[in-house]
């Protein structure tokens, strides 16, 4: 498949690019500073800022699935990166006739009803601390849900730079533990599954964690 990763220089985005290449896909890495990535066979680069008007024009031509791994630098002052950025990705997806869109969101967007009682408390408290980030991501999630593309919203738990377990819990309304870290690699694997497989996830919010 031809897959584009937006936010390809981030902790998750880099792993999605590596794993997609290892699986034999053709990958377009879209990033503000694509020169930070090493070149590889089947990998092309597009310089693009999701906040700059028209900043993605042409970036997604010929792409079948787009994975957004963008995220704000500071969760306490996130600005409008997610709402404005995802809107600009979706506009370009539509122009380029992209079939599937995967948005990396976060478990903090859950209202907690599918989680255990203590974990429901955890997401509610974190929602109060990171209100601005949750509000901005909620707008991005709603826009994603309104597209007529095949979409999947992936909500990971807290992520960590540790070895992939290869075994994790993922699925619509999956009961995950928000504070038990998942490796970036396992999260990347889940995002790629959402982009290339998993027909039952289309049009759903998928929690991923342990
Ligand atoms: N890390 C966690 O524990 C965790 C847990 C749950 C959910 N999430 C969510 O998952 C997503 C990815 O997380 P992460 O930890 O992999 O993020 P990250 O390492 O901070 O990477 C964020 C990416 O977004 C890119 N970006 C920021 N502003 C941009 C812009 N204006 N135009 C284009 N690209 C832009 C960054 O590019 P530059 O390299 O140019 O800065 C970077 O590639 C985020 O939405 C985050 O909130 C993270």
mmCIF file of C-alpha atoms in Angstrom, residues 107 110 112-121 123 155-157 168-180 205-210:
data_model
loop_
_atom_site.group_PDB
_atom_site.id
_atom_site.type_symbol
_atom_site.label_atom_id
_atom_site.label_comp_id
_atom_site.label_asym_id
_atom_site.label_seq_id
_atom_site.Cartn_x
_atom_site.Cartn_y
_atom_site.Cartn_z
ATOM 1 C CA UNK A 107 -7.184 7.663 26.091
ATOM 2 C CA UNK A 110 -12.530 8.746 26.810
ATOM 3 C CA UNK A 112 -14.173 6.543 31.066
ATOM 4 C CA UNK A 113 -17.366 4.499 30.839
ATOM 5 C CA UNK A 114 -15.598 1.502 29.288
ATOM 6 C CA UNK A 115 -12.791 1.541 31.892
ATOM 7 C CA UNK A 116 -12.537 0.155 35.407
ATOM 8 C CA UNK A 117 -13.786 2.414 38.188
ATOM 9 C CA UNK A 118 -10.300 3.580 39.302
ATOM 10 C CA UNK A 119 -9.254 4.181 35.704
ATOM 11 C CA UNK A 120 -12.439 6.144 35.042
ATOM 12 C CA UNK A 121 -11.316 8.380 37.895
ATOM 13 C CA UNK A 123 -9.115 9.870 32.953
ATOM 14 C CA UNK A 155 -6.604 6.269 21.640
ATOM 15 C CA UNK A 156 -3.372 5.031 23.234
ATOM 16 C CA UNK A 157 -2.606 4.972 26.934
ATOM 17 C CA UNK A 168 -1.273 -5.599 23.708
ATOM 18 C CA UNK A 169 -4.971 -4.911 24.026
ATOM 19 C CA UNK A 170 -6.637 -3.011 21.185
ATOM 20 C CA UNK A 171 -10.174 -2.635 19.968
ATOM 21 C CA UNK A 172 -13.321 -0.549 20.095
ATOM 22 C CA UNK A 173 -14.068 0.282 23.741
ATOM 23 C CA UNK A 174 -11.220 -1.986 24.866
ATOM 24 C CA UNK A 175 -10.704 -1.897 28.636
ATOM 25 C CA UNK A 176 -7.164 -0.550 28.956
ATOM 26 C CA UNK A 177 -5.182 0.868 31.863
ATOM 27 C CA UNK A 178 -4.345 4.529 31.056
ATOM 28 C CA UNK A 179 -1.256 4.700 33.294
ATOM 29 C CA UNK A 180 0.348 1.356 32.394
ATOM 30 C CA UNK A 205 -12.672 4.580 18.309
ATOM 31 C CA UNK A 206 -10.035 2.012 19.197
ATOM 32 C CA UNK A 207 -8.373 2.021 22.616
ATOM 33 C CA UNK A 208 -4.866 0.555 22.775
ATOM 34 C CA UNK A 209 -2.847 -0.347 25.849
ATOM 35 C CA UNK A 210 -2.564 -3.173 28.301
#
